[in-house]
Amino acid sequence: MNKLHRIEKDFLGEKEIELNKYYGIQTLRAKENFNITKTDISLFPNFIKSLAKVKKACALTNYELGDLTDIQKDAIVQACNEIIDGKFHDQFIVDPIQGGAGTSTNMNANEVIANRALEILGHAKSSYNIIHPNNHINMSQSTNDVYPTAIKLTLHELIYKLKESLRFLRDCFEEKSVEFKDVLKMGRTQLQDAVPMTLGQEFKTFAVMIDDDIFRLRNAQSHLREVNLGATAIGTGINSKAAYQRKVISNLREVTGVDYVAAGDLIEATQDTGSFVHISGMLKSIAIKISKICNDLRLLSSGPRAGFNEINLPPLQPGSSIMPGKVNPVMPEVVNQVAFEVIGADMTIAMASEHGQLQLNVFEPLIAFKLFNSINMMRRAFYSLGEKCVKGITANEEVCMNNILNSVTLVTCLNPIIGYEKSSAIAKEALKTNKRVYDIILEQKLFTKEELDELLRPENMVTNLSKDAK
């Protein structure tokens, strides 16, 4: 044996492990077998910390039940605390997408914690007769309850961060709605002129849309507090003591500071991934709405000479390798692409959930990978959109006003007074003659100039026009 390696054994054989590595033979086998994403689970530090929190709660419970000694418990808890504090994350090397329903990830955690605990006690790594990855770190557990519980802990924390990014983006739009409250512009339906509004109202709508999603996320988050820890293999609690399940949930609450509760039916909870599907659906809904907002920003800023040109997005970089002076709406474009990725991930998660069979869904690694990636991308995208785009938006007030004055649909505001038929005739003539609605009404002597000016004051057109005006 190389002096820089140690030998570990399992029922499949032996492998050499580098002496300075805390993982063991099962982790190394998984690393060799699953070279899929070219990343590892250390990509998700919150997830690694969640695994350590679950293992800590389990160790405390097993100690309370008399199945771990003081020395074992203290070493295991210290190792878990160190991982929770961000240490040894580089030892979590298995690919996020893996066969085995997450067993490789669970064993990676078991081996790292065991070997670090042994080191704390002054023993050589792999001295598993003292602290064993399966017998002690995984005591009273199965991947099938540890893994989904750790996913839920992670999602609970990540959603808090996602809500923070959404609040930031909402506030950016809210600030712009106040700034643009007096900027009059033409509203549009089906890309056609509709009726006047203010740019502030348009941006206020964006803020309200986002605020609705923050509220819905809060409700969706509550579904994650129900966990199946203590279910062990399929939900029957095999290999754990009668008091274990109640005590481990209590310890999990103590370790995390979150009011986690035991699932009402552990067999159902072990195979059902419905809460993950629900969260994914929420992420898709948010992505769709933010993408729609980005589409609007791109349209409103289009041009600048041959488009809407009602707003200016902050210029971030040259937009063309061939067209000098061109600046593209790159930040809304990249957020659109993040949305497409999240929408696609939702379909992947739906398929992975539907393909679960009998007492377990073996595709939870893919579900977790997609959920974690979606939330992380969305969070970064929303901060970037707010900071690099929305905060720097300016209004082209003259363009907005000219669009109102030149629009045929200005006559819509007179519908309650002169009726739909007469309004339609005026609109038709305006289109045919290329005259302004305003001028046609004066020519037909429907109102005096003073009356018409009062009726068509733009600030009056963004609220209800009283029929009493006539």
Short mmCIF file of C-alpha atoms in Angstrom, two decimals:
data_model
loop_
_atom_site.label_atom_id
_atom_site.label_comp_id
_atom_site.label_asym_id
_atom_site.label_seq_id
_atom_site.Cartn_x
_atom_site.Cartn_y
_atom_site.Cartn_z
CA MET A 1 0.00 0.00 0.00
CA ASN A 2 1.19 3.51 -0.84
CA LYS A 3 2.08 5.38 2.37
CA LEU A 4 -0.09 8.27 1.17
CA HIS A 5 -3.18 6.05 1.05
CA ARG A 6 -5.27 3.89 3.35
CA ILE A 7 -7.25 0.80 2.44
CA GLU A 8 -11.01 0.61 2.93
CA LYS A 9 -13.20 -2.43 2.30
CA ASP A 10 -16.83 -3.07 1.50
CA PHE A 11 -18.63 -6.23 0.36
CA LEU A 12 -17.57 -5.52 -3.23
CA GLY A 13 -13.86 -5.38 -2.45
CA GLU A 14 -11.10 -2.94 -1.50
CA LYS A 15 -10.04 0.54 -2.58
CA GLU A 16 -7.19 2.89 -1.78
CA ILE A 17 -8.23 6.24 -0.28
CA GLU A 18 -5.87 9.18 0.04
CA LEU A 19 -4.89 9.65 3.68
CA ASN A 20 -5.94 13.30 3.76
CA LYS A 21 -9.45 12.57 2.48
CA TYR A 22 -12.35 12.26 4.90
CA TYR A 23 -14.66 10.40 2.56
CA GLY A 24 -14.46 6.63 2.24
CA ILE A 25 -14.90 3.75 -0.15
CA GLN A 26 -18.60 4.20 -0.94
CA THR A 27 -18.10 7.86 -1.78
CA LEU A 28 -15.17 7.00 -4.05
CA ARG A 29 -17.19 4.34 -5.85
CA ALA A 30 -19.96 6.88 -6.45
CA LYS A 31 -17.46 9.43 -7.72
CA GLU A 32 -16.18 6.88 -10.23
CA ASN A 33 -19.64 5.70 -11.26
CA PHE A 34 -21.48 9.01 -11.67
CA ASN A 35 -19.55 11.45 -13.82
CA ILE A 36 -22.64 13.23 -15.09
CA THR A 37 -22.71 16.96 -14.38
CA LYS A 38 -18.96 17.45 -13.95
CA THR A 39 -19.78 19.05 -10.58
CA ASP A 40 -20.34 17.70 -7.09
CA ILE A 41 -22.76 18.31 -4.24
CA SER A 42 -20.43 20.93 -2.73
CA LEU A 43 -22.01 23.14 -5.41
CA PHE A 44 -24.90 23.43 -2.92
CA PRO A 45 -23.39 24.37 0.47
CA ASN A 46 -26.83 24.78 2.05
CA PHE A 47 -27.58 21.17 1.20
CA ILE A 48 -24.36 19.92 2.81
CA LYS A 49 -25.16 21.93 5.93
CA SER A 50 -28.68 20.46 5.93
CA LEU A 51 -27.29 16.93 5.80
CA ALA A 52 -25.07 17.74 8.80
CA LYS A 53 -28.03 19.18 10.71
CA VAL A 54 -30.04 16.02 10.10
CA LYS A 55 -27.10 13.82 11.18
CA LYS A 56 -26.62 15.94 14.30
CA ALA A 57 -30.28 15.59 15.26
CA CYS A 58 -30.05 11.83 14.73
CA ALA A 59 -26.88 11.53 16.83
CA LEU A 60 -28.45 13.47 19.70
CA THR A 61 -31.49 11.20 19.55
CA ASN A 62 -29.47 8.00 19.47
CA TYR A 63 -27.51 9.26 22.48
CA GLU A 64 -30.69 10.04 24.40
CA LEU A 65 -31.88 6.50 23.68
CA GLY A 66 -28.63 5.04 25.02
CA ASP A 67 -27.22 3.86 21.72
CA LEU A 68 -24.20 6.19 21.54
CA THR A 69 -21.66 6.84 24.26
CA ASP A 70 -20.86 10.34 25.47
CA ILE A 71 -17.55 10.22 23.64
CA GLN A 72 -19.10 9.10 20.36
CA LYS A 73 -21.93 11.61 20.58
CA ASP A 74 -19.63 14.55 21.34
CA ALA A 75 -17.27 13.74 18.48
CA ILE A 76 -20.10 13.24 15.99
CA VAL A 77 -21.85 16.45 17.04
CA GLN A 78 -18.60 18.42 16.79
CA ALA A 79 -17.96 17.04 13.31
CA CYS A 80 -21.49 18.00 12.27
CA ASN A 81 -21.10 21.48 13.73
CA GLU A 82 -17.91 22.00 11.79
CA ILE A 83 -19.65 21.07 8.55
CA ILE A 84 -22.55 23.36 9.43
CA ASP A 85 -19.97 26.12 9.91
CA GLY A 86 -18.73 25.55 6.36
CA LYS A 87 -15.74 23.25 6.92
CA PHE A 88 -14.91 20.09 4.96
CA HIS A 89 -17.35 20.88 2.14
CA ASP A 90 -14.64 19.98 -0.37
CA GLN A 91 -14.93 16.40 0.88
CA PHE A 92 -18.46 16.10 -0.50
CA ILE A 93 -17.51 14.93 -3.96
CA VAL A 94 -20.36 12.84 -5.36
CA ASP A 95 -22.24 14.04 -8.43
CA PRO A 96 -25.63 15.62 -7.66
CA ILE A 97 -27.26 13.37 -10.26
CA GLN A 98 -26.76 9.75 -9.23
CA GLY A 99 -28.41 6.38 -9.17
CA GLY A 100 -29.48 4.89 -5.87
CA ALA A 101 -32.04 7.48 -4.70
CA GLY A 102 -29.42 9.57 -2.91
CA THR A 103 -27.58 6.75 -1.16
CA SER A 104 -24.22 8.02 -2.45
CA THR A 105 -24.87 11.46 -1.00
CA ASN A 106 -25.96 10.01 2.33
CA MET A 107 -22.88 7.79 2.52
CA ASN A 108 -20.63 10.69 1.55
CA ALA A 109 -21.98 12.52 4.62
CA ASN A 110 -21.72 9.42 6.81
CA GLU A 111 -18.09 8.79 5.87
CA VAL A 112 -16.93 12.40 6.20
CA ILE A 113 -18.60 12.78 9.60
CA ALA A 114 -17.26 9.43 10.82
CA ASN A 115 -13.67 10.13 9.78
CA ARG A 116 -13.70 13.65 11.16
CA ALA A 117 -15.15 12.34 14.45
CA LEU A 118 -12.39 9.73 14.59
CA GLU A 119 -9.81 12.45 14.00
CA ILE A 120 -11.31 14.53 16.82
CA LEU A 121 -10.92 11.55 19.13
CA GLY A 122 -7.29 11.10 18.06
CA HIS A 123 -7.81 7.99 15.95
CA ALA A 124 -6.74 7.30 12.39
CA LYS A 125 -9.28 7.65 9.61
CA SER A 126 -11.12 4.41 8.78
CA SER A 127 -10.90 3.16 12.40
CA TYR A 128 -14.52 2.16 11.96
CA ASN A 129 -14.57 -0.22 14.92
CA ILE A 130 -14.77 2.96 17.03
CA ILE A 131 -17.10 5.11 14.94
CA HIS A 132 -18.60 3.53 11.83
CA PRO A 133 -20.32 5.40 8.95
CA ASN A 134 -23.25 2.98 8.91
CA ASN A 135 -23.41 1.63 12.44
CA HIS A 136 -23.06 4.98 14.23
CA ILE A 137 -23.52 7.96 11.86
CA ASN A 138 -26.40 6.29 10.01
CA MET A 139 -27.89 4.66 13.11
CA SER A 140 -31.73 4.50 13.07
CA GLN A 141 -31.73 6.04 9.61
CA SER A 142 -32.05 5.30 5.92
CA THR A 143 -31.17 7.38 2.90
CA ASN A 144 -34.90 7.33 2.25
CA ASP A 145 -35.71 9.53 5.23
CA VAL A 146 -32.43 11.44 5.65
CA TYR A 147 -32.12 12.55 2.03
CA PRO A 148 -35.62 14.02 1.45
CA THR A 149 -35.52 15.64 4.89
CA ALA A 150 -32.23 17.36 4.00
CA ILE A 151 -33.74 18.49 0.68
CA LYS A 152 -36.66 20.08 2.53
CA LEU A 153 -34.36 21.81 5.01
CA THR A 154 -32.37 23.20 2.09
CA LEU A 155 -35.40 24.37 0.17
CA HIS A 156 -36.79 26.05 3.26
CA GLU A 157 -33.61 28.13 3.56
CA LEU A 158 -33.24 28.78 -0.18
CA ILE A 159 -36.80 30.04 -0.45
CA TYR A 160 -36.07 32.62 2.24
CA LYS A 161 -33.22 33.86 0.05
CA LEU A 162 -35.42 33.78 -3.05
CA LYS A 163 -38.05 35.89 -1.27
CA GLU A 164 -35.36 38.41 -0.34
CA SER A 165 -34.36 38.76 -4.00
CA LEU A 166 -38.00 39.16 -5.00
CA ARG A 167 -38.53 41.85 -2.37
CA PHE A 168 -35.49 43.68 -3.71
CA LEU A 169 -36.82 43.53 -7.27
CA ARG A 170 -40.32 44.54 -6.14
CA ASP A 171 -38.90 47.57 -4.31
CA CYS A 172 -36.96 48.60 -7.42
CA PHE A 173 -40.17 48.64 -9.47
CA GLU A 174 -42.03 50.36 -6.63
CA GLU A 175 -39.48 53.17 -6.56
CA LYS A 176 -39.80 53.62 -10.31
CA SER A 177 -43.59 53.69 -10.08
CA VAL A 178 -43.31 56.70 -7.76
CA GLU A 179 -40.70 58.35 -9.97
CA PHE A 180 -42.88 57.90 -13.08
CA LYS A 181 -46.25 58.70 -11.47
CA ASP A 182 -46.78 61.82 -13.60
CA VAL A 183 -45.46 60.43 -16.90
CA LEU A 184 -48.47 59.96 -19.19
CA LYS A 185 -48.31 57.33 -21.90
CA MET A 186 -50.47 55.15 -24.11
CA GLY A 187 -51.55 51.80 -22.73
CA ARG A 188 -51.72 48.92 -25.17
CA THR A 189 -53.64 45.69 -25.60
CA GLN A 190 -52.66 43.10 -28.21
CA LEU A 191 -49.80 45.46 -29.16
CA GLN A 192 -52.39 48.00 -30.35
CA ASP A 193 -53.09 51.43 -28.87
CA ALA A 194 -55.66 51.17 -26.09
CA VAL A 195 -56.20 53.99 -23.58
CA PRO A 196 -53.89 56.34 -21.68
CA MET A 197 -52.25 55.48 -18.40
CA THR A 198 -49.17 56.58 -16.51
CA LEU A 199 -45.79 54.94 -16.70
CA GLY A 200 -45.99 54.84 -12.93
CA GLN A 201 -49.11 52.68 -13.13
CA GLU A 202 -47.34 50.33 -15.49
CA PHE A 203 -44.36 49.91 -13.16
CA LYS A 204 -46.63 49.64 -10.13
CA THR A 205 -48.25 46.65 -11.80
CA PHE A 206 -44.87 44.93 -12.00
CA ALA A 207 -44.35 45.49 -8.28
CA VAL A 208 -47.80 44.10 -7.43
CA MET A 209 -47.23 41.00 -9.57
CA ILE A 210 -44.02 40.26 -7.69
CA ASP A 211 -45.60 40.95 -4.30
CA ASP A 212 -48.31 38.38 -5.04
CA ASP A 213 -45.63 35.78 -5.68
CA ILE A 214 -43.84 36.55 -2.42
CA PHE A 215 -47.08 35.86 -0.58
CA ARG A 216 -47.68 32.60 -2.44
CA LEU A 217 -44.11 31.46 -1.81
CA ARG A 218 -44.64 31.98 1.90
CA ASN A 219 -47.62 29.62 1.79
CA ALA A 220 -45.79 27.07 -0.34
CA GLN A 221 -42.87 27.12 2.08
CA SER A 222 -45.10 25.82 4.87
CA HIS A 223 -45.47 22.50 3.01
CA LEU A 224 -41.76 21.87 3.53
CA ARG A 225 -42.02 21.71 7.31
CA GLU A 226 -43.52 18.22 7.21
CA VAL A 227 -40.72 15.64 7.04
CA ASN A 228 -40.41 11.85 7.11
CA LEU A 229 -37.33 11.63 9.35
CA GLY A 230 -37.68 8.45 11.40
CA ALA A 231 -39.39 6.58 8.56
CA THR A 232 -36.14 4.71 7.76
CA ALA A 233 -36.42 2.51 4.65
CA ILE A 234 -40.05 2.73 3.53
CA GLY A 235 -41.88 4.40 6.41
CA THR A 236 -42.29 1.56 8.85
CA GLY A 237 -39.45 2.79 11.08
CA ILE A 238 -37.56 -0.49 10.87
CA ASN A 239 -34.20 -0.56 12.76
CA SER A 240 -35.21 2.33 15.02
CA LYS A 241 -36.63 2.33 18.52
CA ALA A 242 -40.24 3.19 19.27
CA ALA A 243 -39.38 6.57 20.81
CA TYR A 244 -36.88 7.49 18.11
CA GLN A 245 -39.19 9.14 15.60
CA ARG A 246 -40.79 11.48 18.12
CA LYS A 247 -37.46 12.43 19.68
CA VAL A 248 -35.60 12.95 16.40
CA ILE A 249 -38.19 15.47 15.17
CA SER A 250 -37.88 17.35 18.44
CA ASN A 251 -34.08 17.41 18.07
CA LEU A 252 -34.36 18.52 14.44
CA ARG A 253 -36.45 21.49 15.56
CA GLU A 254 -33.81 22.30 18.18
CA VAL A 255 -30.92 22.02 15.71
CA THR A 256 -32.54 24.07 12.93
CA GLY A 257 -34.70 26.53 14.84
CA VAL A 258 -37.56 25.68 12.46
CA ASP A 259 -40.83 24.10 13.57
CA TYR A 260 -40.54 20.86 11.60
CA VAL A 261 -43.23 18.27 12.18
CA ALA A 262 -43.51 14.57 11.50
CA ALA A 263 -45.55 13.51 8.48
CA GLY A 264 -48.88 12.02 9.44
CA ASP A 265 -48.26 8.86 7.42
CA LEU A 266 -44.57 7.99 7.07
CA ILE A 267 -45.10 5.39 4.35
CA GLU A 268 -46.96 7.93 2.24
CA ALA A 269 -44.42 10.66 2.97
CA THR A 270 -41.48 8.46 1.95
CA GLN A 271 -42.80 7.88 -1.56
CA ASP A 272 -44.69 11.13 -2.19
CA THR A 273 -42.74 13.99 -3.78
CA GLY A 274 -45.79 16.21 -4.14
CA SER A 275 -44.32 19.02 -2.03
CA PHE A 276 -41.37 19.27 -4.42
CA VAL A 277 -43.73 19.39 -7.40
CA HIS A 278 -45.70 22.14 -5.67
CA ILE A 279 -42.58 24.23 -5.06
CA SER A 280 -41.44 23.67 -8.63
CA GLY A 281 -44.81 24.87 -9.90
CA MET A 282 -44.43 28.02 -7.84
CA LEU A 283 -40.97 28.63 -9.28
CA LYS A 284 -42.35 28.18 -12.79
CA SER A 285 -45.16 30.63 -12.11
CA ILE A 286 -42.71 33.24 -10.82
CA ALA A 287 -40.39 32.68 -13.77
CA ILE A 288 -43.23 33.14 -16.24
CA LYS A 289 -44.36 36.41 -14.65
CA ILE A 290 -40.86 37.88 -14.38
CA SER A 291 -40.15 36.85 -17.97
CA LYS A 292 -43.32 38.65 -19.07
CA ILE A 293 -42.10 41.77 -17.27
CA CYS A 294 -38.77 41.47 -19.08
CA ASN A 295 -40.61 41.18 -22.40
CA ASP A 296 -42.41 44.43 -21.58
CA LEU A 297 -39.17 46.20 -20.69
CA ARG A 298 -37.65 45.11 -23.99
CA LEU A 299 -40.67 46.34 -25.95
CA LEU A 300 -40.94 49.66 -24.14
CA SER A 301 -37.25 50.35 -24.72
CA SER A 302 -37.20 49.12 -28.32
CA GLY A 303 -35.73 51.35 -31.00
CA PRO A 304 -34.46 53.81 -30.07
CA ARG A 305 -35.52 55.49 -33.33
CA ALA A 306 -37.73 52.82 -34.90
CA GLY A 307 -39.38 51.28 -31.85
CA PHE A 308 -41.49 52.28 -28.84
CA ASN A 309 -38.64 54.20 -27.20
CA GLU A 310 -40.80 55.12 -24.20
CA ILE A 311 -38.12 54.14 -21.68
CA ASN A 312 -34.35 53.86 -21.69
CA LEU A 313 -32.61 50.86 -20.14
CA PRO A 314 -29.15 51.55 -18.74
CA PRO A 315 -26.49 50.71 -21.37
CA LEU A 316 -24.37 47.85 -20.05
CA GLN A 317 -22.24 46.82 -23.03
CA PRO A 318 -21.89 47.27 -26.80
CA GLY A 319 -24.61 45.28 -28.52
CA SER A 320 -23.11 44.27 -31.81
CA SER A 321 -19.86 43.18 -33.40
CA ILE A 322 -20.92 44.78 -36.68
CA MET A 323 -23.42 47.60 -35.93
CA PRO A 324 -21.72 50.56 -34.20
CA GLY A 325 -23.70 52.26 -31.46
CA LYS A 326 -26.15 49.38 -30.97
CA VAL A 327 -26.98 48.61 -27.33
CA ASN A 328 -29.05 45.56 -26.48
CA PRO A 329 -31.40 44.93 -23.52
CA VAL A 330 -29.03 42.26 -22.24
CA MET A 331 -30.26 42.08 -18.66
CA PRO A 332 -33.92 41.37 -19.50
CA GLU A 333 -32.66 38.92 -22.13
CA VAL A 334 -30.62 36.92 -19.66
CA VAL A 335 -33.49 36.84 -17.17
CA ASN A 336 -35.76 35.55 -19.96
CA GLN A 337 -33.31 32.70 -20.46
CA VAL A 338 -33.24 31.91 -16.75
CA ALA A 339 -37.04 31.72 -16.89
CA PHE A 340 -36.90 29.28 -19.81
CA GLU A 341 -34.50 27.10 -17.82
CA VAL A 342 -36.79 27.12 -14.77
CA ILE A 343 -39.84 26.29 -16.88
CA GLY A 344 -37.97 23.37 -18.42
CA ALA A 345 -36.80 22.22 -14.99
CA ASP A 346 -40.43 22.11 -13.85
CA MET A 347 -41.22 19.62 -16.58
CA THR A 348 -38.19 17.54 -15.59
CA ILE A 349 -39.32 17.55 -11.96
CA ALA A 350 -42.85 16.57 -12.97
CA MET A 351 -41.53 13.61 -14.96
CA ALA A 352 -39.16 12.56 -12.17
CA SER A 353 -41.96 12.70 -9.62
CA GLU A 354 -44.42 10.80 -11.80
CA HIS A 355 -41.88 8.03 -12.45
CA GLY A 356 -41.51 7.18 -8.76
CA GLN A 357 -42.48 3.56 -8.14
CA LEU A 358 -44.03 1.81 -5.17
CA GLN A 359 -42.53 2.82 -1.78
CA LEU A 360 -39.78 5.19 -3.00
CA ASN A 361 -38.99 7.75 -5.67
CA VAL A 362 -35.46 6.98 -6.84
CA PHE A 363 -35.28 10.19 -8.87
CA GLU A 364 -35.08 12.58 -5.93
CA PRO A 365 -31.44 13.46 -6.77
CA LEU A 366 -32.58 14.96 -10.09
CA ILE A 367 -35.51 16.71 -8.40
CA ALA A 368 -33.20 18.26 -5.81
CA PHE A 369 -30.62 19.25 -8.41
CA LYS A 370 -33.20 21.04 -10.54
CA LEU A 371 -34.90 22.77 -7.60
CA PHE A 372 -31.63 24.01 -6.09
CA ASN A 373 -30.35 25.19 -9.47
CA SER A 374 -33.60 26.96 -10.33
CA ILE A 375 -33.76 28.87 -7.06
CA ASN A 376 -30.10 29.86 -7.17
CA MET A 377 -30.31 31.08 -10.76
CA MET A 378 -33.54 32.97 -10.12
CA ARG A 379 -32.16 34.65 -7.02
CA ARG A 380 -29.03 35.85 -8.83
CA ALA A 381 -31.04 36.92 -11.88
CA PHE A 382 -33.52 38.99 -9.85
CA TYR A 383 -30.80 40.87 -8.02
CA SER A 384 -29.05 41.57 -11.33
CA LEU A 385 -32.25 42.71 -13.02
CA GLY A 386 -33.06 45.11 -10.21
CA GLU A 387 -29.56 46.49 -9.68
CA LYS A 388 -28.25 46.62 -13.23
CA CYS A 389 -31.46 47.39 -15.10
CA VAL A 390 -34.56 48.59 -13.24
CA LYS A 391 -32.78 51.07 -10.99
CA GLY A 392 -31.30 52.84 -14.01
CA ILE A 393 -34.41 53.06 -16.19
CA THR A 394 -35.36 56.56 -17.38
CA ALA A 395 -38.50 57.77 -19.14
CA ASN A 396 -38.79 59.51 -22.51
CA GLU A 397 -41.69 61.74 -21.48
CA GLU A 398 -42.02 63.59 -24.78
CA VAL A 399 -42.28 60.34 -26.74
CA CYS A 400 -44.89 59.04 -24.31
CA MET A 401 -47.00 62.20 -24.62
CA ASN A 402 -46.78 62.33 -28.42
CA ASN A 403 -47.97 58.73 -28.59
CA ILE A 404 -51.09 59.73 -26.66
CA LEU A 405 -51.83 62.83 -28.75
CA ASN A 406 -51.33 61.00 -32.04
CA SER A 407 -53.35 57.93 -31.10
CA VAL A 408 -56.72 57.32 -32.72
CA THR A 409 -57.92 55.50 -29.61
CA LEU A 410 -57.95 58.79 -27.78
CA VAL A 411 -61.57 58.90 -28.89
CA THR A 412 -62.27 55.97 -26.51
CA CYS A 413 -62.38 58.49 -23.70
CA LEU A 414 -65.41 60.12 -25.36
CA ASN A 415 -67.43 56.90 -25.64
CA PRO A 416 -69.52 57.62 -22.53
CA ILE A 417 -70.41 61.05 -23.92
CA ILE A 418 -70.93 60.74 -27.69
CA GLY A 419 -71.51 56.98 -27.94
CA TYR A 420 -69.67 54.11 -29.57
CA GLU A 421 -70.96 54.64 -33.13
CA LYS A 422 -69.96 58.28 -33.31
CA SER A 423 -66.60 57.52 -31.71
CA SER A 424 -65.98 54.76 -34.29
CA ALA A 425 -66.77 57.13 -37.14
CA ILE A 426 -64.29 59.68 -35.82
CA ALA A 427 -61.61 56.98 -35.41
CA LYS A 428 -62.23 55.74 -38.96
CA GLU A 429 -61.91 59.22 -40.40
CA ALA A 430 -58.73 59.87 -38.40
CA LEU A 431 -57.14 56.74 -39.85
CA LYS A 432 -58.29 57.58 -43.38
CA THR A 433 -57.23 61.21 -43.39
CA ASN A 434 -54.24 60.91 -41.01
CA LYS A 435 -55.76 63.75 -38.99
CA ARG A 436 -55.71 63.93 -35.22
CA VAL A 437 -58.90 62.94 -33.38
CA TYR A 438 -58.73 66.27 -31.63
CA ASP A 439 -58.90 68.24 -34.89
CA ILE A 440 -61.77 66.19 -36.34
CA ILE A 441 -63.93 66.76 -33.27
CA LEU A 442 -63.40 70.51 -33.51
CA GLU A 443 -64.17 70.47 -37.25
CA GLN A 444 -67.45 68.70 -36.56
CA LYS A 445 -68.19 71.17 -33.78
CA LEU A 446 -69.04 68.41 -31.32
CA PHE A 447 -67.43 70.44 -28.53
CA THR A 448 -65.88 73.82 -28.11
CA LYS A 449 -62.12 73.91 -27.82
CA GLU A 450 -62.39 74.65 -24.11
CA GLU A 451 -64.78 71.73 -23.52
CA LEU A 452 -62.63 69.35 -25.53
CA ASP A 453 -59.43 70.41 -23.81
CA GLU A 454 -61.03 69.67 -20.46
CA LEU A 455 -62.41 66.30 -21.59
CA LEU A 456 -59.14 65.18 -23.11
CA ARG A 457 -56.82 66.34 -20.40
CA PRO A 458 -54.49 63.35 -20.16
CA GLU A 459 -54.56 63.30 -16.38
CA ASN A 460 -58.34 62.88 -16.55
CA MET A 461 -58.00 59.97 -18.93
CA VAL A 462 -56.17 57.73 -16.50
CA THR A 463 -59.23 57.66 -14.23
CA ASN A 464 -62.94 57.24 -14.87
CA LEU A 465 -64.46 59.98 -17.06
CA SER A 466 -67.76 61.06 -15.60
CA LYS A 467 -70.75 61.11 -17.91
CA ASP A 468 -71.81 64.27 -16.12
CA ALA A 469 -69.07 66.07 -18.08
CA LYS A 470 -71.47 66.65 -20.93
#
